[in-house]
PDB file of C-alpha atoms and ligand atoms in Angstrom:
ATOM      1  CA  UNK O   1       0.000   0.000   0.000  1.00 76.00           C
ATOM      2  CA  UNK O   2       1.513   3.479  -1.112  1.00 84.00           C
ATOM      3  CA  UNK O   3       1.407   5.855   1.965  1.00 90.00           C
ATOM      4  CA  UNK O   4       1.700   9.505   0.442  1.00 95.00           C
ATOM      5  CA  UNK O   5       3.948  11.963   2.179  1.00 97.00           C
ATOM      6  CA  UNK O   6       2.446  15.189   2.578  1.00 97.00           C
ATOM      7  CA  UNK O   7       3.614  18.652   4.172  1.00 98.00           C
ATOM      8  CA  UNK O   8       1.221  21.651   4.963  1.00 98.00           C
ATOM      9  CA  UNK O   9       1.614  25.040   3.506  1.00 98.00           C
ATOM     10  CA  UNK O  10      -0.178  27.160   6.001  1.00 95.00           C
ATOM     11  CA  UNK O  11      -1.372  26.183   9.875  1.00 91.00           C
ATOM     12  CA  UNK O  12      -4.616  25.979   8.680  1.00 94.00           C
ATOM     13  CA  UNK O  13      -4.920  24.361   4.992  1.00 98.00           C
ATOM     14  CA  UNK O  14      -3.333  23.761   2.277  1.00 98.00           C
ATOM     15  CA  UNK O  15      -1.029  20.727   1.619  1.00 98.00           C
ATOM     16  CA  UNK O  16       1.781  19.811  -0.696  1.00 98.00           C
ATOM     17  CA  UNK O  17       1.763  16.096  -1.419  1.00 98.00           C
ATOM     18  CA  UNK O  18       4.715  13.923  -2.689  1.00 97.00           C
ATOM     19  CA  UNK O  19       5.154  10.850  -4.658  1.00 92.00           C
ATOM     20  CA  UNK O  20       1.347  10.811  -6.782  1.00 97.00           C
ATOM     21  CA  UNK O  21       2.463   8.869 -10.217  1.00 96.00           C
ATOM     22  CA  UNK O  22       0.126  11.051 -12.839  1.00 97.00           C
ATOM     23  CA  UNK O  23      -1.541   7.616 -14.041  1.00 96.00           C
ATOM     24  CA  UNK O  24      -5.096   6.328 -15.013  1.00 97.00           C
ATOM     25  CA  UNK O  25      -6.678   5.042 -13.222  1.00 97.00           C
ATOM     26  CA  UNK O  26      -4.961   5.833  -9.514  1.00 97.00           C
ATOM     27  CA  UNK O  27      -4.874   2.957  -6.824  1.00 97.00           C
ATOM     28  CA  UNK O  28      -7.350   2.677  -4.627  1.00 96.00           C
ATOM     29  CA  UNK O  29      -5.588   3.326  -1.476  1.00 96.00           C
ATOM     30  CA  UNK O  30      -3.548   6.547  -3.181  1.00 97.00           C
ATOM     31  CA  UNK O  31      -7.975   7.648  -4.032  1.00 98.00           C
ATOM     32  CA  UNK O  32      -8.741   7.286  -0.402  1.00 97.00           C
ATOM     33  CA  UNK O  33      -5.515   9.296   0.629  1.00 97.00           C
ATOM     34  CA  UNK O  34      -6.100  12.203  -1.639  1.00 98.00           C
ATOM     35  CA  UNK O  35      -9.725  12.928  -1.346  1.00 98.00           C
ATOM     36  CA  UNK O  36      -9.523  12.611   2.976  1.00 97.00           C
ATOM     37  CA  UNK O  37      -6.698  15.086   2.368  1.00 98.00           C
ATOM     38  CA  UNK O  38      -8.845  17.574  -0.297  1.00 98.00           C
ATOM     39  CA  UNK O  39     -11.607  17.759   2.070  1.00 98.00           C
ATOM     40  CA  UNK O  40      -9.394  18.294   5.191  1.00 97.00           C
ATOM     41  CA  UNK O  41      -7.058  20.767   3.588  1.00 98.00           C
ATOM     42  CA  UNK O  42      -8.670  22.199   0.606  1.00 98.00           C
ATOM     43  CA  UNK O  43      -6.020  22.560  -1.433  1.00 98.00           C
ATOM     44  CA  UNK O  44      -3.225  20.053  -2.581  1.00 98.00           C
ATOM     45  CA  UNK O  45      -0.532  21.116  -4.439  1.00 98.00           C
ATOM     46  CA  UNK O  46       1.340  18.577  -6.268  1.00 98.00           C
ATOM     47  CA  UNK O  47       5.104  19.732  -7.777  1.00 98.00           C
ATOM     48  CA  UNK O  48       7.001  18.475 -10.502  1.00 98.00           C
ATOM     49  CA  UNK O  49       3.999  16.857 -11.742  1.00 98.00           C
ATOM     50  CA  UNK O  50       3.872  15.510 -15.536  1.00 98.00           C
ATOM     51  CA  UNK O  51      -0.238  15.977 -15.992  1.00 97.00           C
ATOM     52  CA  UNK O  52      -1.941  15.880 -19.137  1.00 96.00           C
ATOM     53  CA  UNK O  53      -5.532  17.229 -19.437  1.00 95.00           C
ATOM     54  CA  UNK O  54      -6.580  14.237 -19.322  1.00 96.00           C
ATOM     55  CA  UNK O  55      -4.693  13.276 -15.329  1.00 97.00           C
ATOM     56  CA  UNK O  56      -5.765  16.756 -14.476  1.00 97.00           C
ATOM     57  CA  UNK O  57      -9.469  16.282 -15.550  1.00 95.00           C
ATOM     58  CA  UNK O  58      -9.606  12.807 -14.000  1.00 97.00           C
ATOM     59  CA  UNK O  59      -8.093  14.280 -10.713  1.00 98.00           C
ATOM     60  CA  UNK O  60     -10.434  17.282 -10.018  1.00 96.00           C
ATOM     61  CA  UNK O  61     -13.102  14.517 -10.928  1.00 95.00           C
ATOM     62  CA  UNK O  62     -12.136  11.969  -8.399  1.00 97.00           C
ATOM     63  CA  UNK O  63     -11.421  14.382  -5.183  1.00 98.00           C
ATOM     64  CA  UNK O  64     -14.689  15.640  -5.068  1.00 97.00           C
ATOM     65  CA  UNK O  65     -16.092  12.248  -5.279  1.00 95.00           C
ATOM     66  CA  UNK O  66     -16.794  11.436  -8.703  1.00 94.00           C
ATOM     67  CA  UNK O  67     -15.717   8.313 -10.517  1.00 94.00           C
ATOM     68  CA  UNK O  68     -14.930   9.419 -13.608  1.00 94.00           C
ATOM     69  CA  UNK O  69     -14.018   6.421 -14.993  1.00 95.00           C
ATOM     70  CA  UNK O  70     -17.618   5.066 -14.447  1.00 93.00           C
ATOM     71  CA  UNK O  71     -17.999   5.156 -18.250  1.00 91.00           C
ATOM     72  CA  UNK O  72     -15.012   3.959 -18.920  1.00 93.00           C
ATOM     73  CA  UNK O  73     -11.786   5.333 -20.336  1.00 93.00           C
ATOM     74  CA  UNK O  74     -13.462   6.744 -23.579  1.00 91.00           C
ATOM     75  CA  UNK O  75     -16.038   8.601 -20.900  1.00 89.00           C
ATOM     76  CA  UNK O  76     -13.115  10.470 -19.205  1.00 91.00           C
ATOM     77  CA  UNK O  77     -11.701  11.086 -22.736  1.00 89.00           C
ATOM     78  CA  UNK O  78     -15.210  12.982 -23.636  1.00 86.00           C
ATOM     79  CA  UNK O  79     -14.958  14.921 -20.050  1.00 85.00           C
ATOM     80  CA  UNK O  80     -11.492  16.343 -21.255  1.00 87.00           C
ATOM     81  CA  UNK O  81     -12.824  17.594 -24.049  1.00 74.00           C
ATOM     82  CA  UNK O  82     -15.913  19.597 -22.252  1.00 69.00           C
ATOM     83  CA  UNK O  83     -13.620  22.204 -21.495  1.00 70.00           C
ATOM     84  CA  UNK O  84     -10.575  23.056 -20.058  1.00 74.00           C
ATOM     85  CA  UNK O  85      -9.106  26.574 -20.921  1.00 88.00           C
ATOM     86  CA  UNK O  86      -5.852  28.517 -20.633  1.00 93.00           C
ATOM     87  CA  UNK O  87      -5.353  31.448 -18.085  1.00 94.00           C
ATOM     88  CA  UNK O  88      -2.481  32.869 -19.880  1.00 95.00           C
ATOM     89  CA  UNK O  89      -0.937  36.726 -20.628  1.00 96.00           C
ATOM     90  CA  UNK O  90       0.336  34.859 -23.961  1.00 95.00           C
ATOM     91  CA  UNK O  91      -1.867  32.786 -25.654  1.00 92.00           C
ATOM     92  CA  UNK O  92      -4.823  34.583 -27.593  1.00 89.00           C
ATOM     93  CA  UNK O  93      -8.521  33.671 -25.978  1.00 86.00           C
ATOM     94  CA  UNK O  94      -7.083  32.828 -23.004  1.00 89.00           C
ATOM     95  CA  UNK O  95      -9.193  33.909 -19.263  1.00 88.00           C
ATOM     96  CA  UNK O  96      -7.966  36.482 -17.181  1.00 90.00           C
ATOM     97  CA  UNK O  97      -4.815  37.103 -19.379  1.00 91.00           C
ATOM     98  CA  UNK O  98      -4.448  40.607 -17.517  1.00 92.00           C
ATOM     99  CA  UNK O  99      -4.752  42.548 -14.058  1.00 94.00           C
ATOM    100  CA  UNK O 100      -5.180  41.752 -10.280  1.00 95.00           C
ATOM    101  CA  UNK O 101      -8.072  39.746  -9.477  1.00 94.00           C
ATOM    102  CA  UNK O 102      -9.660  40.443  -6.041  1.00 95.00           C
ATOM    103  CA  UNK O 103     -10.698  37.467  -3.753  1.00 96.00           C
ATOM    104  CA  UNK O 104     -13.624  35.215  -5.284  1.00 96.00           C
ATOM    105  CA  UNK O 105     -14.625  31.848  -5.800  1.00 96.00           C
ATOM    106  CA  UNK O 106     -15.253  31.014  -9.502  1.00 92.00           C
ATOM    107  CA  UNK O 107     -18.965  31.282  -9.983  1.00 90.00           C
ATOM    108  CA  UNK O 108     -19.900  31.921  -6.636  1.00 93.00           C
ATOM    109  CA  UNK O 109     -23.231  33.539  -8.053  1.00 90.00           C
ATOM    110  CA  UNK O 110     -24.450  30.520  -9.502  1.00 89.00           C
ATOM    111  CA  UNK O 111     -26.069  27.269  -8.440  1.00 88.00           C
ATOM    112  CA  UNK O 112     -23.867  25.490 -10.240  1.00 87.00           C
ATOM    113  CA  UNK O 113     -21.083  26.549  -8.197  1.00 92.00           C
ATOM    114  CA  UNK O 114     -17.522  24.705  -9.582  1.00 93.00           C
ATOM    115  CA  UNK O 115     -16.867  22.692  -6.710  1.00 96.00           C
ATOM    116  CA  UNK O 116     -13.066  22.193  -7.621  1.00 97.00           C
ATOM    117  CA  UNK O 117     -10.820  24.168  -9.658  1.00 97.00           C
ATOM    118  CA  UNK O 118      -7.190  23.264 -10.961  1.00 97.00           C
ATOM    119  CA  UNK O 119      -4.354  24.835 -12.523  1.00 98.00           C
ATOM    120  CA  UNK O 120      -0.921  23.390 -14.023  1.00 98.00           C
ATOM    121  CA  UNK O 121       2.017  25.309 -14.710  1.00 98.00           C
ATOM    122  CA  UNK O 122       2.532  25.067 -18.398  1.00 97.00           C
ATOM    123  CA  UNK O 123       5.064  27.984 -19.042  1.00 97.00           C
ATOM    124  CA  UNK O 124       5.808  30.318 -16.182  1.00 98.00           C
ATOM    125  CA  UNK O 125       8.310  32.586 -16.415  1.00 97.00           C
ATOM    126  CA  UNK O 126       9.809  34.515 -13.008  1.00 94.00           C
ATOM    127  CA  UNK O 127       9.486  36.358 -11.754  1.00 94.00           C
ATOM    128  CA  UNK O 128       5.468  35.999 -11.928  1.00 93.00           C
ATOM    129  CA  UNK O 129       2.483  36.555  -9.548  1.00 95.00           C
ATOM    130  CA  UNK O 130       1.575  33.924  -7.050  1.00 98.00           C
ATOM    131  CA  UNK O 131      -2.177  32.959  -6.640  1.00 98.00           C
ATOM    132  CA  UNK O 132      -3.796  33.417  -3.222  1.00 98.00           C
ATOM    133  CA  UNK O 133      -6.014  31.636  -1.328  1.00 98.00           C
ATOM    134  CA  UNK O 134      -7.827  32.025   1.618  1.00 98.00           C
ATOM    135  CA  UNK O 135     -10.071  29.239   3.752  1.00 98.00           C
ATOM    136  CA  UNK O 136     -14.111  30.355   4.365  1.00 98.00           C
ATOM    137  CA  UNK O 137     -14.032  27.650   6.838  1.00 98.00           C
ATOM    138  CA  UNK O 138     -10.957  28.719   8.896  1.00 98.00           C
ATOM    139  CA  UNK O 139     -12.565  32.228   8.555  1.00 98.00           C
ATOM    140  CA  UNK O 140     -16.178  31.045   9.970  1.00 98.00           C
ATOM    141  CA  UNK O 141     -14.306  28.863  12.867  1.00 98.00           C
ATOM    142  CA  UNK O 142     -12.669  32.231  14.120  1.00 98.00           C
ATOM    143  CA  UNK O 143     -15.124  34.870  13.517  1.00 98.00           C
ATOM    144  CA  UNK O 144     -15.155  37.164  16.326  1.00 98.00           C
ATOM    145  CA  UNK O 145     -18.424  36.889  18.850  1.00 98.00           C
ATOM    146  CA  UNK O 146     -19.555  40.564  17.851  1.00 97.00           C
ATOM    147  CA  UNK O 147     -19.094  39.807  14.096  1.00 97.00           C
ATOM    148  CA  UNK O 148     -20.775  36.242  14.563  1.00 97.00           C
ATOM    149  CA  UNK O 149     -23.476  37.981  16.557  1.00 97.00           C
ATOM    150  CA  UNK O 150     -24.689  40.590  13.438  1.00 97.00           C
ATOM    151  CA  UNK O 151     -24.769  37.834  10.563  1.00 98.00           C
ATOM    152  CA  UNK O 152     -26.331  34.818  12.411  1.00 95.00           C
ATOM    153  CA  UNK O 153     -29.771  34.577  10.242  1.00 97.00           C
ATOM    154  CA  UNK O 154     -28.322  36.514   7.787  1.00 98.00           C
ATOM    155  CA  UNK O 155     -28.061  35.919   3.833  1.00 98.00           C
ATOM    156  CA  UNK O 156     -25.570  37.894   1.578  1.00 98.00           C
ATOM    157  CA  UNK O 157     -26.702  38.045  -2.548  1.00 96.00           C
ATOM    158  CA  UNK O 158     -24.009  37.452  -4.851  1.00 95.00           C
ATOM    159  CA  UNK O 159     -24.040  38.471  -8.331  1.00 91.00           C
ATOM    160  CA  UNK O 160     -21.661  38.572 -11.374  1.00 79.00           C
ATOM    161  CA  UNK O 161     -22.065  42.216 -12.526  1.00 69.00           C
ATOM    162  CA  UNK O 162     -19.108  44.584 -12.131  1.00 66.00           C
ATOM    163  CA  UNK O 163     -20.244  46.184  -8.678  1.00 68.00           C
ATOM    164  CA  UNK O 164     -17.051  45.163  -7.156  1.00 79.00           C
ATOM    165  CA  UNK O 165     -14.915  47.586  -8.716  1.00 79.00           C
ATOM    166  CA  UNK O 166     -15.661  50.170  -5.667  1.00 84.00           C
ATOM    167  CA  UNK O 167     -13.651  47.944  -3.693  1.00 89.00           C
ATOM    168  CA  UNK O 168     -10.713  48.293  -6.054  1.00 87.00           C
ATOM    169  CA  UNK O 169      -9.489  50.934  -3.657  1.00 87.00           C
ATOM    170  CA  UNK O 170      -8.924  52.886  -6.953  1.00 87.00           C
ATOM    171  CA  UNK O 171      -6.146  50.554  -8.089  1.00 92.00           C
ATOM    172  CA  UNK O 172      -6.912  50.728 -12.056  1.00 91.00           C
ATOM    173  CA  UNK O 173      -5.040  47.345 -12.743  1.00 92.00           C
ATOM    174  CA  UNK O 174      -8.035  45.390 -10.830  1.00 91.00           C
ATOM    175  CA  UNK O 175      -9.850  42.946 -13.543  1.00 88.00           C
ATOM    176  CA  UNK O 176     -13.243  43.350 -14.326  1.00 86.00           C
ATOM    177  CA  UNK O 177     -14.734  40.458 -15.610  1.00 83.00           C
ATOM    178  CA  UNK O 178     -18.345  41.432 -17.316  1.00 80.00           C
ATOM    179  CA  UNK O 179     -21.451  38.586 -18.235  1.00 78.00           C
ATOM    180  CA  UNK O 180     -23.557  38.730 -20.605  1.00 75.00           C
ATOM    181  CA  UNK O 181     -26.370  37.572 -17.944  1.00 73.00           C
ATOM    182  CA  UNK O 182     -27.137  38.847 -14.749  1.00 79.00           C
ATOM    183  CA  UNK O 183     -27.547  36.311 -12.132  1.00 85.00           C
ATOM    184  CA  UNK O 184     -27.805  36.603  -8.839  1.00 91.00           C
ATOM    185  CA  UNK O 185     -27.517  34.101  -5.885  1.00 94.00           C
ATOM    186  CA  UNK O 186     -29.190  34.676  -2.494  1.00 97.00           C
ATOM    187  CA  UNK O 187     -27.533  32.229   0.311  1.00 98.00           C
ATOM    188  CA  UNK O 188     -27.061  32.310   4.171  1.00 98.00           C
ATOM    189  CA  UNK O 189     -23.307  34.625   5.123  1.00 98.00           C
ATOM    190  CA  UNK O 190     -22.726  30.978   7.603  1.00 98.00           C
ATOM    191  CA  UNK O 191     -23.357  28.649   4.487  1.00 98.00           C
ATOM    192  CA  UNK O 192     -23.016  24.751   4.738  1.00 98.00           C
ATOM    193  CA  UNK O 193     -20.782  23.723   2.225  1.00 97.00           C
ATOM    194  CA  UNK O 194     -23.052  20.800   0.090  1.00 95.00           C
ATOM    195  CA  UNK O 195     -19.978  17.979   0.299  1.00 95.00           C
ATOM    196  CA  UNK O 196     -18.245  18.348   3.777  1.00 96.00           C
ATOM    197  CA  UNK O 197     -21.251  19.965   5.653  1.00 97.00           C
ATOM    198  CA  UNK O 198     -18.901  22.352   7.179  1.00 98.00           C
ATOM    199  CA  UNK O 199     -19.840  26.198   7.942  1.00 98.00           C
ATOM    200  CA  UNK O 200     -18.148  28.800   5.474  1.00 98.00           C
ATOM    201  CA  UNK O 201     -18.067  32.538   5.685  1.00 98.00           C
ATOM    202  CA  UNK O 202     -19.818  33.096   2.690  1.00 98.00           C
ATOM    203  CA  UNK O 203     -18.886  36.408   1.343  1.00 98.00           C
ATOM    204  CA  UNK O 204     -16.328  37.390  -1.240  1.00 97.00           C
ATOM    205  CA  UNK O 205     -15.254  40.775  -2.588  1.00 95.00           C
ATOM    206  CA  UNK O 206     -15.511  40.492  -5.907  1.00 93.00           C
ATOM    207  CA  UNK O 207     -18.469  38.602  -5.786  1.00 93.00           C
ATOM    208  CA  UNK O 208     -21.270  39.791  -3.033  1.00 95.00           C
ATOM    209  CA  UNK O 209     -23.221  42.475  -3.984  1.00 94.00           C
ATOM    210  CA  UNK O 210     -24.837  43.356  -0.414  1.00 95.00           C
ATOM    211  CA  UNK O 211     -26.114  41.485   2.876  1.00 97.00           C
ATOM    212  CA  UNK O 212     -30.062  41.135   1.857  1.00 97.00           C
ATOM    213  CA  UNK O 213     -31.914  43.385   4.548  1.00 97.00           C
ATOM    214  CA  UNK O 214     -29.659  45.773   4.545  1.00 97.00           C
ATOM    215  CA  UNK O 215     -29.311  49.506   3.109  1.00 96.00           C
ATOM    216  CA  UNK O 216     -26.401  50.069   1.107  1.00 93.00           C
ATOM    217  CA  UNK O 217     -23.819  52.018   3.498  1.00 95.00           C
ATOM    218  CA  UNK O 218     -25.274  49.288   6.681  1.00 97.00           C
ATOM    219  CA  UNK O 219     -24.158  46.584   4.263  1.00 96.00           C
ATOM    220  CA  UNK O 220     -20.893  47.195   2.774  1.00 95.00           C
ATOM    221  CA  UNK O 221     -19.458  48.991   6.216  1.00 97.00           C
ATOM    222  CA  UNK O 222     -20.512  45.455   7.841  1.00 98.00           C
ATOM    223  CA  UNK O 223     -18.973  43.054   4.193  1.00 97.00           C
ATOM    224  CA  UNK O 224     -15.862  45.509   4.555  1.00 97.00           C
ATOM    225  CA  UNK O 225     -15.399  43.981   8.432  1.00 98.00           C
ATOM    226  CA  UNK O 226     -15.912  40.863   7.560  1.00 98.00           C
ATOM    227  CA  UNK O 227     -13.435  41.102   4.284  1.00 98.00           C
ATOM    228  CA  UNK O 228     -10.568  42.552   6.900  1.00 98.00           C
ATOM    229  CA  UNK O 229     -11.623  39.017   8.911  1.00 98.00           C
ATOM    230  CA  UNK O 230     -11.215  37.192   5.941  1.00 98.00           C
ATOM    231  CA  UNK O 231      -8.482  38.096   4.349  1.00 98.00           C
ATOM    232  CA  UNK O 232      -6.292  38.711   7.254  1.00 97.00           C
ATOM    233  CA  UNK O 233      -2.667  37.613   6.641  1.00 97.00           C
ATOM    234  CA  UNK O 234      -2.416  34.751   8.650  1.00 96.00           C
ATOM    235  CA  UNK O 235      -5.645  33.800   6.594  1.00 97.00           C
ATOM    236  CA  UNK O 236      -3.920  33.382   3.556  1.00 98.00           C
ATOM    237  CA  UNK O 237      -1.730  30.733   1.368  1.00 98.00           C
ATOM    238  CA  UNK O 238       0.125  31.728  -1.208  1.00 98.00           C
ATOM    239  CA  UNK O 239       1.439  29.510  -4.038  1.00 98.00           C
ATOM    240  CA  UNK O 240       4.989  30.417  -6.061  1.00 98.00           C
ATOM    241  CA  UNK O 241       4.131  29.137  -9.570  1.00 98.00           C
ATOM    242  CA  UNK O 242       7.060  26.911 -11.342  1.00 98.00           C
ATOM    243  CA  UNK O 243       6.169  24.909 -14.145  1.00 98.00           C
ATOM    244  CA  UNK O 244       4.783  21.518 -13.581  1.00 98.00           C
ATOM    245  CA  UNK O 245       2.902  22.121 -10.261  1.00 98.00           C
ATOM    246  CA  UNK O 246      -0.412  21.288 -10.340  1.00 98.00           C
ATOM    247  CA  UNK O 247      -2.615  22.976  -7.849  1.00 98.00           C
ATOM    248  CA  UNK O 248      -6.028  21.904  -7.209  1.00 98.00           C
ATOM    249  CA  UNK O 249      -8.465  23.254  -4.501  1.00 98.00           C
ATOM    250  CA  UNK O 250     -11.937  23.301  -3.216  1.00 98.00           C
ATOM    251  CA  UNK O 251     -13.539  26.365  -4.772  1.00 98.00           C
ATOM    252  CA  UNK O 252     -16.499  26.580  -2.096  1.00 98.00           C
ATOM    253  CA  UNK O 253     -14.604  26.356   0.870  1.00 98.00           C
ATOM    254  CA  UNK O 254     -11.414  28.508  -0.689  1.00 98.00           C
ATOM    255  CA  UNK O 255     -11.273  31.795  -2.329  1.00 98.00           C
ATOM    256  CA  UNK O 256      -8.848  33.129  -4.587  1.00 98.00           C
ATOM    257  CA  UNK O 257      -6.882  35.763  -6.181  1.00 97.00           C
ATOM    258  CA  UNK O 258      -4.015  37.035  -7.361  1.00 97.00           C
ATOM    259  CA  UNK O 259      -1.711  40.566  -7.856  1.00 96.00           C
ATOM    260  CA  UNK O 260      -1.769  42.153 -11.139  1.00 95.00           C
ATOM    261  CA  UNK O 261      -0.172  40.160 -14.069  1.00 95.00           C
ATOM    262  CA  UNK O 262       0.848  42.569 -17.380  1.00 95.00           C
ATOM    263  CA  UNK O 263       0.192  41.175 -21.043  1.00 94.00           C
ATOM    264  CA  UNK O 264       3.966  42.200 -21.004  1.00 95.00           C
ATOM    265  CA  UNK O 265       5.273  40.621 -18.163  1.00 95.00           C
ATOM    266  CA  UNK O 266       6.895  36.936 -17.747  1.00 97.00           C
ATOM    267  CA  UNK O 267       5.125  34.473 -19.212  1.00 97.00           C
ATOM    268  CA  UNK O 268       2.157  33.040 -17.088  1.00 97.00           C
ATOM    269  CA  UNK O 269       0.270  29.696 -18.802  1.00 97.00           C
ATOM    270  CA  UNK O 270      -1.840  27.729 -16.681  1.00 97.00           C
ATOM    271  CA  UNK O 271      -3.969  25.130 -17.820  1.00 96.00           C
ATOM    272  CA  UNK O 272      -7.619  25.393 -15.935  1.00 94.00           C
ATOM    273  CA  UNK O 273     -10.092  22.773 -15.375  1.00 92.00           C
ATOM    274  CA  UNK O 274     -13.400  22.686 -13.537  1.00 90.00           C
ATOM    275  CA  UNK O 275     -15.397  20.222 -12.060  1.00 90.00           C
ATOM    276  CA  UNK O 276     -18.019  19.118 -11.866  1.00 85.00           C
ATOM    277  CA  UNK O 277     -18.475  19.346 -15.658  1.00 71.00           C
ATOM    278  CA  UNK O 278     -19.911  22.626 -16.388  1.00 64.00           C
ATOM    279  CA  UNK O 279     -23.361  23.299 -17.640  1.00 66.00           C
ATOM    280  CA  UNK O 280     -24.588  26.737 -18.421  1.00 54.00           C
ATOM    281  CA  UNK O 281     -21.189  28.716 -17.123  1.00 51.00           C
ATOM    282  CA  UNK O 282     -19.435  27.198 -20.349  1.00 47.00           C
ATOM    283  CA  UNK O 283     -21.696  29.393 -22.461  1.00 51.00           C
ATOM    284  CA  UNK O 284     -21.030  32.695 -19.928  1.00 61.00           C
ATOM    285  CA  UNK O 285     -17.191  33.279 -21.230  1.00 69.00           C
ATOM    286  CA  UNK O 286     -17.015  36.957 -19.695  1.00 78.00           C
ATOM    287  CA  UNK O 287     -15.241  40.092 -21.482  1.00 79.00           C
ATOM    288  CA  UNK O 288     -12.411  40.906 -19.669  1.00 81.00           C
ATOM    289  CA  UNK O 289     -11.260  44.486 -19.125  1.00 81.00           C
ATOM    290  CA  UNK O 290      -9.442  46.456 -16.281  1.00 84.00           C
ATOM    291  CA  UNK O 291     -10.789  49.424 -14.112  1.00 81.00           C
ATOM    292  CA  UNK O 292      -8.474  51.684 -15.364  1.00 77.00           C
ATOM    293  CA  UNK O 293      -9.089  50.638 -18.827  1.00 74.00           C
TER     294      UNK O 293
HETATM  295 FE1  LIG K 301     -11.084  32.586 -10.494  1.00 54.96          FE
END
């Protein structure tokens, strides 16, 4: 039986594990190993990695407890091909190829919330911007009394629009990410997450629009206290990209972001996948543009 070796990256989350072989189909033992640690850590980083699409899309499959191999090896072939994208400053069409992006959680407005997202190094340059995460449920655990006290009962609506750019703190390189539909999302600030059943603090900067109940001052000064909660230092991870690290992490229970990248700058090419499979987001590619732009 293979025993991975694992070390954490923060006190809270986040682990780097050692020793996966990037094969199809995984044993079962190394399947057990990785998802206990996914849903403990929420992320798991995995270095010098050689993944395909195909390893990658079986992976962010299997940890949120999916077999993707259920239909066989030509039903994970299909699955690779639903989509997978680049987030690159290089290649044309690419997502996000520009800017800072405030914390989020990819799709965080919709029902159809990706429950894992993953990124490989496929050309990174240095130096180049890290990506950040921070844990909801680390951030829930230690909420301060007062702050607990003022959203218990309370639900937070999260949207897609471009509200978020007042919290750019006038920094013109922030990206702003525009949909052709308008969705919104209305869901409790302590929400359950659907697969571990643990409490999250449910807001996100770039993606709540305003604490339902609330007028608009009341409801950002309160978002703004519980942002400075969230995204407290000792809150966050951050992961130094080098090519061949794949990184994959639980997008309900995690947020994300990253410093501004320039079309300019190094080289940045990650290789994205979602799961599960996506249904109507695939057809909601935003426009991408910056504040300042
Ligand atoms: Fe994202």
């Amino acid at each position: 039986m293979t025993q991975l070796l694992w070390r954490e990256l923060g006190p809270e989350f986040g682990v780097e594990v050692m020793g996966v072989e990037p094969q199809v189909p995984l044993a079962e033992n190394v399947i057990a190993q990785l998802r206990e640690l996914f849903d403990a850590k929420g992320l798991l980083v995995l270095r010098d990695i050689d993944a395909d699409p195909r390893f990658q899309t079986y992976l962010s499959r299997l940890l949120i407890g999916e077999e993707p191999l259920a239909n066989g090896m030509a039903g994970l072939d299909a699955a690779v091909g639903e989509r997978q994208l680049l987030v690159s400053n290089r290649e044309p069409g690419s997502s996000a190829p520009m800017g800072r992006l405030l914390y989020h959680s990819d799709y965080m407005w919709s029902p159809d919330v990706f429950r894992l997202l993953s990124l490989y190094g496929v050309k990174v340059e240095e130096p180049t911007s890290p990506t950040m995460f921070v844990s909801a449920v680390r951030a829930w655990e230690t909420l301060p009394d007062d702050l607990r006290a003022r959203v218990e009962g309370r639900f937070a609506i999260h949207g897609q629009d471009a509200t978020y750019q007042q919290r750019a703190g006038g920094d013109a390189d922030v990206l702003v990410s525009k949909f052709a539909v308008d969705e919104t999302l209305r869901l409790p600030v302590g929400h359950r997450h659907p697969r571990t059943g643990v409490t999250l603090l449910y807001v996100a900067q770039q993606m709540t629009h305003r604490i339902d109940g609330m007028d608009d001052a009341a409801s950002e000064a309160l978002l703004e206290e519980l942002f400075d909660h969230l995204y407290r230092p000792e809150n966050v991870v951050e992961h130094h990209w080098r090519e061949h690290d794949l990184v994959l992490w639980d997008n309900i229970a995690l947020q994300h972001a990253r410093p501004n990248i320039m079309i300019e700058g190094p080289a940045r090419t990650l290789r994205k996948t979602f799961a599960p499979a996506p249904t109507m987001a695939a057809e909601m590619r935003p426009a991408f543009t910056t504040v300042g732009a």
